[in-house]
mmCIF file of C-alpha atoms in Angstrom:
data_model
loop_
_atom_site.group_PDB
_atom_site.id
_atom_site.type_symbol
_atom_site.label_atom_id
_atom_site.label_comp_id
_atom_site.label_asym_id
_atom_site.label_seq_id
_atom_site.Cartn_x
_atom_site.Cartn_y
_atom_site.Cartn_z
ATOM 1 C CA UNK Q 255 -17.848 -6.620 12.116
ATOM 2 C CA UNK Q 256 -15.134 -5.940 14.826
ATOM 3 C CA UNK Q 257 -16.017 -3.281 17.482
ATOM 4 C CA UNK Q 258 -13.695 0.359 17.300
ATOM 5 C CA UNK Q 259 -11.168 0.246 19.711
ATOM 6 C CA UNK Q 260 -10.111 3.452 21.231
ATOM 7 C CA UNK Q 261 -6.347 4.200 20.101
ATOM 8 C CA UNK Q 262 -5.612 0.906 18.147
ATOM 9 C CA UNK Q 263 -2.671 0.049 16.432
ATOM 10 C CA UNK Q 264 -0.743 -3.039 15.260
ATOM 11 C CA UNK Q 265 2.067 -4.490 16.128
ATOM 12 C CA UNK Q 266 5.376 -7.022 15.742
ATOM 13 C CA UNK Q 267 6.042 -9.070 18.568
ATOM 14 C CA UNK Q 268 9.107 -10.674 17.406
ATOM 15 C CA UNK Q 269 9.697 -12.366 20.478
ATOM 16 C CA UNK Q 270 7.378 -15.514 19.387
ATOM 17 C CA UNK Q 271 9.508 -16.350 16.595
ATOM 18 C CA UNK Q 272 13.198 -17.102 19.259
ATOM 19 C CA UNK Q 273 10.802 -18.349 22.082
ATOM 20 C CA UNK Q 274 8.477 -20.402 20.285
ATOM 21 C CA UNK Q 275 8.222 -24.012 20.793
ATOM 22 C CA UNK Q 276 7.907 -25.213 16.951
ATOM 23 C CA UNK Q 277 9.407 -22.366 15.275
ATOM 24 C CA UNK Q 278 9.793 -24.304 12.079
ATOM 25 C CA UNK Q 279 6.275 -24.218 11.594
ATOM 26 C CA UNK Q 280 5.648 -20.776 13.091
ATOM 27 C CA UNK Q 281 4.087 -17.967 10.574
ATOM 28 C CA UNK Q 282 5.317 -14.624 10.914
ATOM 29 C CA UNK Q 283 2.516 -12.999 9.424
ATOM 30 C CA UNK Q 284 -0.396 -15.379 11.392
ATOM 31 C CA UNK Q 285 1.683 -15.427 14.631
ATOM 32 C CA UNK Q 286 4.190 -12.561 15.256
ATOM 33 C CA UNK Q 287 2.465 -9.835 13.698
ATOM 34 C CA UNK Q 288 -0.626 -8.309 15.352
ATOM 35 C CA UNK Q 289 -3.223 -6.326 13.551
ATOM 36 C CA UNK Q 290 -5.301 -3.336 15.232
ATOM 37 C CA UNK Q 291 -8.709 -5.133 15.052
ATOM 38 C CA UNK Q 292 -9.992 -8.453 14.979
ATOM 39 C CA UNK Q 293 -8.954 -10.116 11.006
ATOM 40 C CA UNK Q 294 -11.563 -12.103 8.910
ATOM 41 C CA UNK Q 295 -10.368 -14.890 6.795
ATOM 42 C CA UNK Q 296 -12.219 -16.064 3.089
ATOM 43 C CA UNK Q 297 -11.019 -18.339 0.372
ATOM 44 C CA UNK Q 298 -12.444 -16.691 -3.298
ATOM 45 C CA UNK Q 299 -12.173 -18.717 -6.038
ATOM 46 C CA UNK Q 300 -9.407 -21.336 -4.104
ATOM 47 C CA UNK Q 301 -7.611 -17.442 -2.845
ATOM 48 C CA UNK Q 302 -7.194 -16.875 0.496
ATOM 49 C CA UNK Q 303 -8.427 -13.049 1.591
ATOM 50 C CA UNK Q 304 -7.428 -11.651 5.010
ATOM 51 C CA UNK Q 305 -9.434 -8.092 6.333
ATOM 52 C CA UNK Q 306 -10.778 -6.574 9.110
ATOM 53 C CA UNK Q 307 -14.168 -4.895 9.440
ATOM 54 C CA UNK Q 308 -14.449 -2.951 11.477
ATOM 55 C CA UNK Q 309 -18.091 -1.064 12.743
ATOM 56 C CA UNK Q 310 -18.788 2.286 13.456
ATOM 57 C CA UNK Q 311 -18.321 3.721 16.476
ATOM 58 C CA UNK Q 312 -21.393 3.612 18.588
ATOM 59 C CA UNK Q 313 -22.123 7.207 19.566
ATOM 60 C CA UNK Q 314 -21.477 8.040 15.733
ATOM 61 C CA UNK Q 315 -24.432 8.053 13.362
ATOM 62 C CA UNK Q 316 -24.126 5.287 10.352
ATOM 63 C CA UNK Q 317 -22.646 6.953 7.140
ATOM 64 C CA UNK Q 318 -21.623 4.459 4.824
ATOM 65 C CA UNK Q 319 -18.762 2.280 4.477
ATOM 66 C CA UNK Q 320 -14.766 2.449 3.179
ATOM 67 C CA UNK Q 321 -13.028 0.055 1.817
ATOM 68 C CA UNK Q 322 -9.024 1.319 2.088
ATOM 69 C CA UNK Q 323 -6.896 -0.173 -0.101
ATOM 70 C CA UNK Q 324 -3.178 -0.875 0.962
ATOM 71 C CA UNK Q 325 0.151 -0.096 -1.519
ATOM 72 C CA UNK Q 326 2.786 -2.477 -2.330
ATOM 73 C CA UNK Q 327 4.756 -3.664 0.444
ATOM 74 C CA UNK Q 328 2.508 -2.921 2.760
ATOM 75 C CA UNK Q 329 -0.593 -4.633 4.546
ATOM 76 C CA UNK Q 330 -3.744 -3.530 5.841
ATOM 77 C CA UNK Q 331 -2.707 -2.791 9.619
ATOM 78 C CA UNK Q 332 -0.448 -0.448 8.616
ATOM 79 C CA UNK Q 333 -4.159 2.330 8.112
ATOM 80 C CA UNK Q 334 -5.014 2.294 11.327
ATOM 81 C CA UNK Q 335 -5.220 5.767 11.929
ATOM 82 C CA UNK Q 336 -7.315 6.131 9.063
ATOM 83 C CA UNK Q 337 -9.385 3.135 10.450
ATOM 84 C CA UNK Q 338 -9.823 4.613 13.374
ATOM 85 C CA UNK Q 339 -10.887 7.930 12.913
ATOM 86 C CA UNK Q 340 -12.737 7.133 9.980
ATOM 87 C CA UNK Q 341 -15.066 4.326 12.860
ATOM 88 C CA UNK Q 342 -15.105 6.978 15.266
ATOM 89 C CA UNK Q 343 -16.916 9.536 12.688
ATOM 90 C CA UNK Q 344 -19.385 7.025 12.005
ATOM 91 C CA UNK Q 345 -17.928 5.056 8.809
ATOM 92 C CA UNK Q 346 -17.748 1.213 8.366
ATOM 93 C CA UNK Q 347 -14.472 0.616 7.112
ATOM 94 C CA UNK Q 348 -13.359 -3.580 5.413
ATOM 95 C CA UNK Q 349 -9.539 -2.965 4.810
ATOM 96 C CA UNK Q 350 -8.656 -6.435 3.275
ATOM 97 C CA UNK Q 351 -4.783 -8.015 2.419
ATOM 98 C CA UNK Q 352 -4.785 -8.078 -0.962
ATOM 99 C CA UNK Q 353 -3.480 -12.011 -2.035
ATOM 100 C CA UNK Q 354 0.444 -12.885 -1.212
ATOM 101 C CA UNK Q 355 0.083 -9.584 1.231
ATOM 102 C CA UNK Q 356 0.046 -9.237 4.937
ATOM 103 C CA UNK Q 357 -2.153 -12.310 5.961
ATOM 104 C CA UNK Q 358 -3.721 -13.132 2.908
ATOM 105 C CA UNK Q 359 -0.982 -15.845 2.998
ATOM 106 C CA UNK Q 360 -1.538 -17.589 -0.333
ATOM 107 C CA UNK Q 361 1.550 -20.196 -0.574
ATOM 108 C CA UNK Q 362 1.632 -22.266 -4.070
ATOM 109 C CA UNK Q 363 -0.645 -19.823 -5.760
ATOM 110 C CA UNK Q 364 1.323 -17.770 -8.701
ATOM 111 C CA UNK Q 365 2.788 -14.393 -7.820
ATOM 112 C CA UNK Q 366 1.927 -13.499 -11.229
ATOM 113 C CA UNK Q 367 -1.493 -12.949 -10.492
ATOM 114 C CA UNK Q 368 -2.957 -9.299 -12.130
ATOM 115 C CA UNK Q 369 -4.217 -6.991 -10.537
ATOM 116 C CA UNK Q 370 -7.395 -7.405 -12.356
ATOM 117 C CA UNK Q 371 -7.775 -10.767 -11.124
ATOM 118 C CA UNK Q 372 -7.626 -8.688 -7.362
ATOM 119 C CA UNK Q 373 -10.125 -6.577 -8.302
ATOM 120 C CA UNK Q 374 -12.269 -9.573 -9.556
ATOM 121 C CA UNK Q 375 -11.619 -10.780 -6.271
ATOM 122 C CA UNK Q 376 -12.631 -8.339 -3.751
ATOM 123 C CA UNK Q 377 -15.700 -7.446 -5.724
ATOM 124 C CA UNK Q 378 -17.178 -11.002 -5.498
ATOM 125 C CA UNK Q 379 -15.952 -10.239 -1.319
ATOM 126 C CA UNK Q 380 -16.936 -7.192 -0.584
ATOM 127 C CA UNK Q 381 -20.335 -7.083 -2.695
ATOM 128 C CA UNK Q 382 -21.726 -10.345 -3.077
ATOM 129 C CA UNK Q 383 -20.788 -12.024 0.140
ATOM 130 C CA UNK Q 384 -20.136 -8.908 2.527
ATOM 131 C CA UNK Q 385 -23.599 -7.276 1.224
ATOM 132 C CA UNK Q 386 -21.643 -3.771 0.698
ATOM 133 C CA UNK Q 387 -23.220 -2.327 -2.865
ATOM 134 C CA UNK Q 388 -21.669 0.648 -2.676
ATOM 135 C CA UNK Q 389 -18.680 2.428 -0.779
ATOM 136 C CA UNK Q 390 -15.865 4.640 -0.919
ATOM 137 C CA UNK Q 391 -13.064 3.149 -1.945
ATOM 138 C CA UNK Q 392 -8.926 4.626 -0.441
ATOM 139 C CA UNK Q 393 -5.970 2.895 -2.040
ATOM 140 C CA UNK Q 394 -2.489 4.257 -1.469
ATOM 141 C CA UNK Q 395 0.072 3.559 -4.251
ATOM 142 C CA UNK Q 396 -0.644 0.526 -6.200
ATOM 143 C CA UNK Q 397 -3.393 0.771 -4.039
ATOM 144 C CA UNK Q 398 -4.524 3.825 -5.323
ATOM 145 C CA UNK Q 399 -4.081 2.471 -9.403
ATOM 146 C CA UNK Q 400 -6.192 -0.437 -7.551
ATOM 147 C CA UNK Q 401 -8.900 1.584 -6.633
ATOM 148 C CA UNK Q 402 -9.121 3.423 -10.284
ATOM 149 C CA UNK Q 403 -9.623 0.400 -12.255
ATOM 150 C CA UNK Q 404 -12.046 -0.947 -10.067
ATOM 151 C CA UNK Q 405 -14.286 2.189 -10.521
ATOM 152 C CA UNK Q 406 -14.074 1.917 -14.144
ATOM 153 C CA UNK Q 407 -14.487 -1.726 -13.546
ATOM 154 C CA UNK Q 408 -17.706 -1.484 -11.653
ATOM 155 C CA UNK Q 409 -18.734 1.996 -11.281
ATOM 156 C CA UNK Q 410 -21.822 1.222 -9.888
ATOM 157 C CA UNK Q 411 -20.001 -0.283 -6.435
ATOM 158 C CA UNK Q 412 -17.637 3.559 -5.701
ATOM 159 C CA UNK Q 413 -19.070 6.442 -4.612
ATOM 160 C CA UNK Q 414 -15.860 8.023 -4.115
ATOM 161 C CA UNK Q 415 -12.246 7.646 -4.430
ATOM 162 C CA UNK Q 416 -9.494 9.046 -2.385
ATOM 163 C CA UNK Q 417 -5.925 8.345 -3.362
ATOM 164 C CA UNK Q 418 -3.015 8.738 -1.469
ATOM 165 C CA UNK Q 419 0.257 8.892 -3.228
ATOM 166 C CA UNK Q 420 -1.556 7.066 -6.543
ATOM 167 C CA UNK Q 421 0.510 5.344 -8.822
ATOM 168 C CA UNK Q 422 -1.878 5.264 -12.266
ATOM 169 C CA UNK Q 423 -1.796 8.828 -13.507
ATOM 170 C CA UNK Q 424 1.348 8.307 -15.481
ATOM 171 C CA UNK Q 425 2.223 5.780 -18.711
ATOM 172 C CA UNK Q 426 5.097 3.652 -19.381
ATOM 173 C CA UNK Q 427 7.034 1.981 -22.435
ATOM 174 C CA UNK Q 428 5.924 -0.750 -23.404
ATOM 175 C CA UNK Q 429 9.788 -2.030 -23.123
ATOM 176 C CA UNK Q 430 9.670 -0.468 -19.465
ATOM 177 C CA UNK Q 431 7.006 -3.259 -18.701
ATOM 178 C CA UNK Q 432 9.048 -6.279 -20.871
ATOM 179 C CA UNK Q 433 12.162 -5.385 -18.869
ATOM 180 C CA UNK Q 434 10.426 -5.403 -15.356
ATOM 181 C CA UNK Q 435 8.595 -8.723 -16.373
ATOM 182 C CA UNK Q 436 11.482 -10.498 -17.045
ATOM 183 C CA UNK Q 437 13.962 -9.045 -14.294
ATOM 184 C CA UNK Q 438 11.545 -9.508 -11.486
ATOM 185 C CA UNK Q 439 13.292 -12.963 -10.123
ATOM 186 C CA UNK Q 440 16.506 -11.587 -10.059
ATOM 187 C CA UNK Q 441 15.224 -8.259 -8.540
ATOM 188 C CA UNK Q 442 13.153 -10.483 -5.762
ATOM 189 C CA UNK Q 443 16.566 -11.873 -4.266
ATOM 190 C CA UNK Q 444 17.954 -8.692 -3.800
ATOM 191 C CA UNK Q 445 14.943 -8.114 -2.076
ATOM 192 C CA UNK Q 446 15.158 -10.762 0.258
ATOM 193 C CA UNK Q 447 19.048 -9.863 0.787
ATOM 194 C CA UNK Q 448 18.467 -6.820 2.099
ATOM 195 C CA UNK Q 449 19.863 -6.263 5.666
ATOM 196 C CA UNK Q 450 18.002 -5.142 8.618
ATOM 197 C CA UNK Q 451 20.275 -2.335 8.736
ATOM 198 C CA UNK Q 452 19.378 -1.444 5.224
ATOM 199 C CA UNK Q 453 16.425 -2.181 5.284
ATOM 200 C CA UNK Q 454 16.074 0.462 8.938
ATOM 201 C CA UNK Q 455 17.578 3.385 6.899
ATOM 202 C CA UNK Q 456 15.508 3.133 4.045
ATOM 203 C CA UNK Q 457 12.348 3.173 6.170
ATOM 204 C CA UNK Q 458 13.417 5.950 8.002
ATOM 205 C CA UNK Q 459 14.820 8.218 4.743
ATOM 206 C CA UNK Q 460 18.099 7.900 6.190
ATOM 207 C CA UNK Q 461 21.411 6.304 5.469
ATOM 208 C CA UNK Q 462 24.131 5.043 7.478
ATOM 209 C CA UNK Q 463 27.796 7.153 6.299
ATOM 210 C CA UNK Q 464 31.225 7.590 8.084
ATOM 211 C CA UNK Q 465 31.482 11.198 9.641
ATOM 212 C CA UNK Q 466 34.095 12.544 12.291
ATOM 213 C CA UNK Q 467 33.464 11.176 15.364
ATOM 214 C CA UNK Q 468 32.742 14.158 17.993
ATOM 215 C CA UNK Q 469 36.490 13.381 19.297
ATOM 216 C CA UNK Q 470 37.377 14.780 15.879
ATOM 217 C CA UNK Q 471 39.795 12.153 15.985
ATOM 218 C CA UNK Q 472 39.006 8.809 13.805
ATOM 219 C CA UNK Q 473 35.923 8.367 11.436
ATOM 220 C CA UNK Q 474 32.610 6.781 13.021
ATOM 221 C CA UNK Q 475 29.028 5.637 11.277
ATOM 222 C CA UNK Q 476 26.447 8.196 11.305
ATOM 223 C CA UNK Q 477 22.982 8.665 10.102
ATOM 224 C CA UNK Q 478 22.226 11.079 7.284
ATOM 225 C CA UNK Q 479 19.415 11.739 5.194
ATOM 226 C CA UNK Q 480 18.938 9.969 2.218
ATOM 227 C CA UNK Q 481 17.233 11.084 -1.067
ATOM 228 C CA UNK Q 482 14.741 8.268 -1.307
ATOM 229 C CA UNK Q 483 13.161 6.604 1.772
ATOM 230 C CA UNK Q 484 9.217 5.425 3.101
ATOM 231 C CA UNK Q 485 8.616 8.278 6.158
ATOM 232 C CA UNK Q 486 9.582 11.461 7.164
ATOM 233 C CA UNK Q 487 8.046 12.025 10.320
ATOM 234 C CA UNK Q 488 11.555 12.417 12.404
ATOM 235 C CA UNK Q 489 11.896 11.884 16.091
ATOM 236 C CA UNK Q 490 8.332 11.451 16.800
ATOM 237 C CA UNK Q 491 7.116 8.339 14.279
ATOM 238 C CA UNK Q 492 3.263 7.442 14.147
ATOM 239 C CA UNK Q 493 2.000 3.955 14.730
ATOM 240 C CA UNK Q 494 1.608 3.523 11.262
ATOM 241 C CA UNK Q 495 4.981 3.957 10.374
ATOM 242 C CA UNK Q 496 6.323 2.275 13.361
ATOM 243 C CA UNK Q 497 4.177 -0.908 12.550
ATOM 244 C CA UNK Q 498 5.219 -0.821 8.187
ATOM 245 C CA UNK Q 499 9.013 -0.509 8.969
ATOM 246 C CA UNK Q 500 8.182 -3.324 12.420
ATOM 247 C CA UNK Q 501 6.623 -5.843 9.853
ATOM 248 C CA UNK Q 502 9.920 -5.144 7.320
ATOM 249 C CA UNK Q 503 12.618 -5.407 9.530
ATOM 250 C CA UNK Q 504 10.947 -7.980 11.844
ATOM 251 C CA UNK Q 505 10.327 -10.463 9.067
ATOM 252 C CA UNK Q 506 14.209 -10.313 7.751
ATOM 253 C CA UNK Q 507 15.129 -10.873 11.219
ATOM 254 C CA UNK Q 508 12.892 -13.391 11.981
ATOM 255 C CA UNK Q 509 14.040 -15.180 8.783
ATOM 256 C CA UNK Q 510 17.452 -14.803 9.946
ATOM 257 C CA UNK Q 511 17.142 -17.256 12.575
ATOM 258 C CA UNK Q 512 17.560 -20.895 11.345
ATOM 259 C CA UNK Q 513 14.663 -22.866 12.902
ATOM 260 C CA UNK Q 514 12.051 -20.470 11.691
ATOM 261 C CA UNK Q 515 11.603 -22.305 8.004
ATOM 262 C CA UNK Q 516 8.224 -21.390 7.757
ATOM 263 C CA UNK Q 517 8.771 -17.320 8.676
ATOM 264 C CA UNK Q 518 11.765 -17.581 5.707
ATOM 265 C CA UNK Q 519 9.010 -18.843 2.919
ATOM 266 C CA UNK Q 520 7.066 -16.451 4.183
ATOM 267 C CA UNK Q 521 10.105 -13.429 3.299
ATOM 268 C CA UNK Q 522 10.770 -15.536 0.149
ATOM 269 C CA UNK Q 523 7.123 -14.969 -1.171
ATOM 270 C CA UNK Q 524 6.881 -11.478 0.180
ATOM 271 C CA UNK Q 525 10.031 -10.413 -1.880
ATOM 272 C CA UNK Q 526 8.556 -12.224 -4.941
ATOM 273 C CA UNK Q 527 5.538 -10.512 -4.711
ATOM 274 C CA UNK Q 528 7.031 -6.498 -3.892
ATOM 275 C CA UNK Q 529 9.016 -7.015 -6.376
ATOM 276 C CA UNK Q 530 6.699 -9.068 -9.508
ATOM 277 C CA UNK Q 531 4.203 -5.737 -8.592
ATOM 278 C CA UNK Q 532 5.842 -3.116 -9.873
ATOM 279 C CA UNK Q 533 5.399 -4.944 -13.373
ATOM 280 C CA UNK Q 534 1.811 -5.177 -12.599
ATOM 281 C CA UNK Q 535 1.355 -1.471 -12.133
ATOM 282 C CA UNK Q 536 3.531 -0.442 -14.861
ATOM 283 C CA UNK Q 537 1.620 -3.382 -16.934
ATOM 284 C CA UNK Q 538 -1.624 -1.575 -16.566
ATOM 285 C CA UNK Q 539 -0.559 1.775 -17.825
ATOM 286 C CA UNK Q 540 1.212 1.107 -21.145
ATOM 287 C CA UNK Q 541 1.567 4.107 -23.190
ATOM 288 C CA UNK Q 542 -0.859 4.148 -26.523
ATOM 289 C CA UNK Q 543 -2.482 1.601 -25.002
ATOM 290 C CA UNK Q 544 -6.633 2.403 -24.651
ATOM 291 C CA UNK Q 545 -6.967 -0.268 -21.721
ATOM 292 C CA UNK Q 546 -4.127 1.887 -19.813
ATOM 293 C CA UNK Q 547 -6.049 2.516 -16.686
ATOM 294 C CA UNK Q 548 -5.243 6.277 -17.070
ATOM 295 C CA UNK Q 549 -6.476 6.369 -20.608
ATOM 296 C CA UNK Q 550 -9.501 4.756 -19.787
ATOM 297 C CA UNK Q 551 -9.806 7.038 -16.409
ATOM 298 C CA UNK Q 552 -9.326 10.452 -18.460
ATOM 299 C CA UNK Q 553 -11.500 9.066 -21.781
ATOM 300 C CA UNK Q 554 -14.694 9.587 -19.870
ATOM 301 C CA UNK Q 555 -15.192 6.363 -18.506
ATOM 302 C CA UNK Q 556 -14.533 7.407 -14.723
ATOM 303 C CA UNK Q 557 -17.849 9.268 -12.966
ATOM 304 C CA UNK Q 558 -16.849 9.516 -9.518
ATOM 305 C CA UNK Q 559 -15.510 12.354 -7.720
ATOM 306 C CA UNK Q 560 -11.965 12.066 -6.924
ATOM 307 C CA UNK Q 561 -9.620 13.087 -4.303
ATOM 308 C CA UNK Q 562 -5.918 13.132 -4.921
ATOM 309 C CA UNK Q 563 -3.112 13.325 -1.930
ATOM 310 C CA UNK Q 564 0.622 13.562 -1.733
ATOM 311 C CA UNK Q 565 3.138 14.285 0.220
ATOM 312 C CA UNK Q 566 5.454 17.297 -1.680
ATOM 313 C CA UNK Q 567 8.239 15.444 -0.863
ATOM 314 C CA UNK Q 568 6.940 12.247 -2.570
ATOM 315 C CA UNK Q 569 10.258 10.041 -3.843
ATOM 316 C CA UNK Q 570 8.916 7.806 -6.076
ATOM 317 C CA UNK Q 571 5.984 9.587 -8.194
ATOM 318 C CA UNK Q 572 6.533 10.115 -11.431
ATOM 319 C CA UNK Q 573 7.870 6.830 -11.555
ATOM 320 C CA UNK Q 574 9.509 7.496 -14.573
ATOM 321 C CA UNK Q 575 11.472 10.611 -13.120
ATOM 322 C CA UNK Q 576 14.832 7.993 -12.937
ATOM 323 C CA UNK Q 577 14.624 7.600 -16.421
ATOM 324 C CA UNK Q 578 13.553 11.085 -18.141
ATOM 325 C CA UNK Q 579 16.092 12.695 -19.961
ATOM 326 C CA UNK Q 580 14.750 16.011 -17.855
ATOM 327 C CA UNK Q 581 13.746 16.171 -14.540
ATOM 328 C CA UNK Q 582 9.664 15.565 -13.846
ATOM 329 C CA UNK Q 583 7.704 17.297 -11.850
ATOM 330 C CA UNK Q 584 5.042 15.886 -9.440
ATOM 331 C CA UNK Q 585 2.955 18.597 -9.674
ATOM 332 C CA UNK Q 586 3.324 20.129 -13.512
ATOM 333 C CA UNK Q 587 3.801 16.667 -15.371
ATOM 334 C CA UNK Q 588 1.820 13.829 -13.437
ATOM 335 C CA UNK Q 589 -0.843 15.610 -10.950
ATOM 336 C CA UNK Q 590 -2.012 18.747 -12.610
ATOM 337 C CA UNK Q 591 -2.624 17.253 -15.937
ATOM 338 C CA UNK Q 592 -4.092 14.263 -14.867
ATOM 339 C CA UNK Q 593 -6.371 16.388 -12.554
ATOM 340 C CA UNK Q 594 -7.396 18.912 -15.365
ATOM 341 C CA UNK Q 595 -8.364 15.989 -18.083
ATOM 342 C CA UNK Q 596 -10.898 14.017 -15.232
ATOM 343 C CA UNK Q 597 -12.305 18.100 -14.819
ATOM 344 C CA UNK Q 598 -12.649 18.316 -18.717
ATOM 345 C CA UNK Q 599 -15.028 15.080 -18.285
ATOM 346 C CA UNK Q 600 -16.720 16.815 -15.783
ATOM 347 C CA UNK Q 601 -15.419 14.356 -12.187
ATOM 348 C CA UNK Q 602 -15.552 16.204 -9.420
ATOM 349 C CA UNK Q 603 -11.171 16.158 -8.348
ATOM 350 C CA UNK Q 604 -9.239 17.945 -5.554
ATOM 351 C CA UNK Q 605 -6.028 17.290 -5.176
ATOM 352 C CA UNK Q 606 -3.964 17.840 -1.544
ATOM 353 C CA UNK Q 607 0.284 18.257 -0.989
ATOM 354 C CA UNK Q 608 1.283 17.984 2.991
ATOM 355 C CA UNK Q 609 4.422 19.918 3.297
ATOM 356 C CA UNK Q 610 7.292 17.945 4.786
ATOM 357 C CA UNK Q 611 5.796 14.850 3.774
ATOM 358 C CA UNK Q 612 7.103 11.818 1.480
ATOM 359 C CA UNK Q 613 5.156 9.131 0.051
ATOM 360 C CA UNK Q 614 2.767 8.094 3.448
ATOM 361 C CA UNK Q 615 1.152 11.581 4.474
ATOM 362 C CA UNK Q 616 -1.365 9.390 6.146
ATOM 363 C CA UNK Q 617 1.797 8.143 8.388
ATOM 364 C CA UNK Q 618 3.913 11.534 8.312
ATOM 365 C CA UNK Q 619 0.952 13.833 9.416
ATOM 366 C CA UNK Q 620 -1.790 11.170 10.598
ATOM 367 C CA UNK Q 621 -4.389 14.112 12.009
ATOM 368 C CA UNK Q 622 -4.479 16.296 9.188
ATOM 369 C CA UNK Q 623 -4.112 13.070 6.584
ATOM 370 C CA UNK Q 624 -7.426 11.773 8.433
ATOM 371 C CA UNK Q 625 -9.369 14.966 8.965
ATOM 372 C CA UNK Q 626 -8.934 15.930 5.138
ATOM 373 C CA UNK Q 627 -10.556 12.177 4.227
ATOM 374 C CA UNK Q 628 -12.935 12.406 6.163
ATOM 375 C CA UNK Q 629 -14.165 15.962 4.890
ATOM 376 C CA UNK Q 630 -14.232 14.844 1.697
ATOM 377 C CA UNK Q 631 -16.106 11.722 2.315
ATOM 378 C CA UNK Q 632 -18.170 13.857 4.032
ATOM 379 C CA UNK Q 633 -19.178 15.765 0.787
ATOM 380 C CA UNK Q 634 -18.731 12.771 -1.679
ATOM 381 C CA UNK Q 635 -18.880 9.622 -0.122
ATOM 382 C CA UNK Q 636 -22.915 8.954 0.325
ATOM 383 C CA UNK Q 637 -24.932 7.111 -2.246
#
């Protein structure tokens, strides 16, 4: 286990990629980006699993450990907050890369890997080689759908479960999941189109328009808000956003420049694999289906206590809001009915909206986000 630092947090140093002296062979994810504590490497199965683990602070007395789950797109240095207060209050916390994410660089392996084979994965990690029976489990976003079917999976290894902006408490068409199978190629070279420019307004919920220019004269580029977007923490951005939309941007860029082969396989398979996910979400909550993870997490089947959090701005829950033929709810049609079948089956669920915050509360309001875990680890996470 790595030692708590005091205020870690990760970081892109881009630099390496136009200074390096073989930047053919350079890795962007190995070499350029930086995570907040020291990163274990293990090959399950012929898989290649990147995490930190990262002790309890030393003047904090021993509570148990969390495992925090990252969402798509994302990687595991982009929790450190959440690492870091939850070492401080006395929590071991193993935040792993789940495979083709982050540096759990996996090339030649299939991108079509389920999510169930992940799960299969980090259990044979995390309890048989790690030692860790039981813990509290995070995930955010597919992270959070992650973290559902591995309770039902193996309840005996969760404790708790605290979800941040879940995907998993909704159901899709079966034809929702055929078209998303098949389109996910196509969709992946968009992906890996995308300019940094783009890609920078998205990040930051903004996008660029023409306006009058303050001469009132001629027509000039401006930033405006956009309806859809990652964070929503204006002027002031946390580390955890900073280092998400870093890693983004920093890897098209980085891509961009001719010699660095290596760093554009490395956006290549990261494209594949942000886009091929959202099929394996939506391909593990087929409606009518009774091995839909929500089915089976409303049937009975899930014990532990829950916590749910979003942001009331979230942009992307209910997934299918793009598609209804009337506009969804995040409360009234995914969260509150969700929450009041796990209560009917007796779990233990409270479920949290931040104000002013979008799809990463842990990254929009960090101290409040990581207080509010803590509590209810606190209460629920001991076994």
């Amino acid at each position: 286990m790595a030692s708590a630092a005091a205020c870690p947090s990760g970081s892109v140093e881009l630099r390496r990629v136009f200074t390096s002296d073989d930047p053919e062979r350079l890795s962007f994810w190995r070499d350029v980006v930086v995570y907040p504590y020291e990163v274990h490497e293990a090959v399950v199965r012929g898989w290649r699993i990147a995490y930190m683990d990262v002790a309890p602070a030393a003047a904090a007395a021993a509570k148990g450990t969390l495992v925090v789950v990252h969402g798509k797109g994302a990687c595991a240095a982009h929790y450190s907050g959440l690492l870091a207060a939850a070492s401080a209050a006395g929590w071991r916390v193993i935040a792993p890369d789940l495979p083709h994410y982050g540096k759990s660089l996996n090339p030649g392996m299939p991108f079509t890997r389920s999510l169930h084979l992940t799960r299969e994965l980090l259990h044979e990690l995390i309890v048989e080689r790690l030692g860790v029976r039981t813990a509290a489990y995070y995930g955010h976003s597919l992270g959070g759908l992650w973290a559902i079917g591995y309770a039902l999976d193996y309840p005996g290894a969760v404790s708790c479960l605290v979800l941040e902006a879940p995907a998993g408490l909704e159901e899709f068409p079966a034809a929702t999941a055929a078209a998303l199978r098949d389109a996910w190629a196509v969709d992946a070279t968009a992906e890996w189109a995308k300019s940094p420019q783009l890609l920078r307004d998205f990040y930051w919920s903004r996008r660029t328009a023409l306006a009058p220019a303050p001469d009132g004269q001629r027509l000039a580029e401006a930033a405006v808000p956009a309806q859809q977007g990652y964070f929503l923490c204006g002027a002031a951005p946390s580390p955890d956003a900073e280092i998400l939309a870093a890693a983004r941007i920093g890897l098209s860029t980085a891509a961009s420049y001719p010699p660095a082969a290596q760093c554009q396989r490395e956006l290549a398979d990261w494209s594949a694999i942000y886009v091929r996910d959202k099929y394996s979400i939506v391909s593990e909550l087929i409606e009518g289906d009774p091995l839909s993870i929500r089915a089976q997490a409303v049937s009975g089947k899930l014990k532990t206590p829950v916590a749910i959090l979003f942001g009331e701005e979230e942009p992307f829950i209910p997934m299918q809001a793009s598609t209804a033929t009337h506009k969804l709810s995040l409360r009234k049609d995914t969260v509150e009915p969700f929450v009041a079948e796990l209560r009917k089956q007796g779990v233990p669920v409270r479920a949290v909206f931040y104000p002013g915050c979008g799809h990463f509360p842990h990254a929009d309001r960090p101290a409040q986000f990581s207080a509010d875990v803590l509590a209810f680890l606190d209460e629920f996470g001991h076994m």
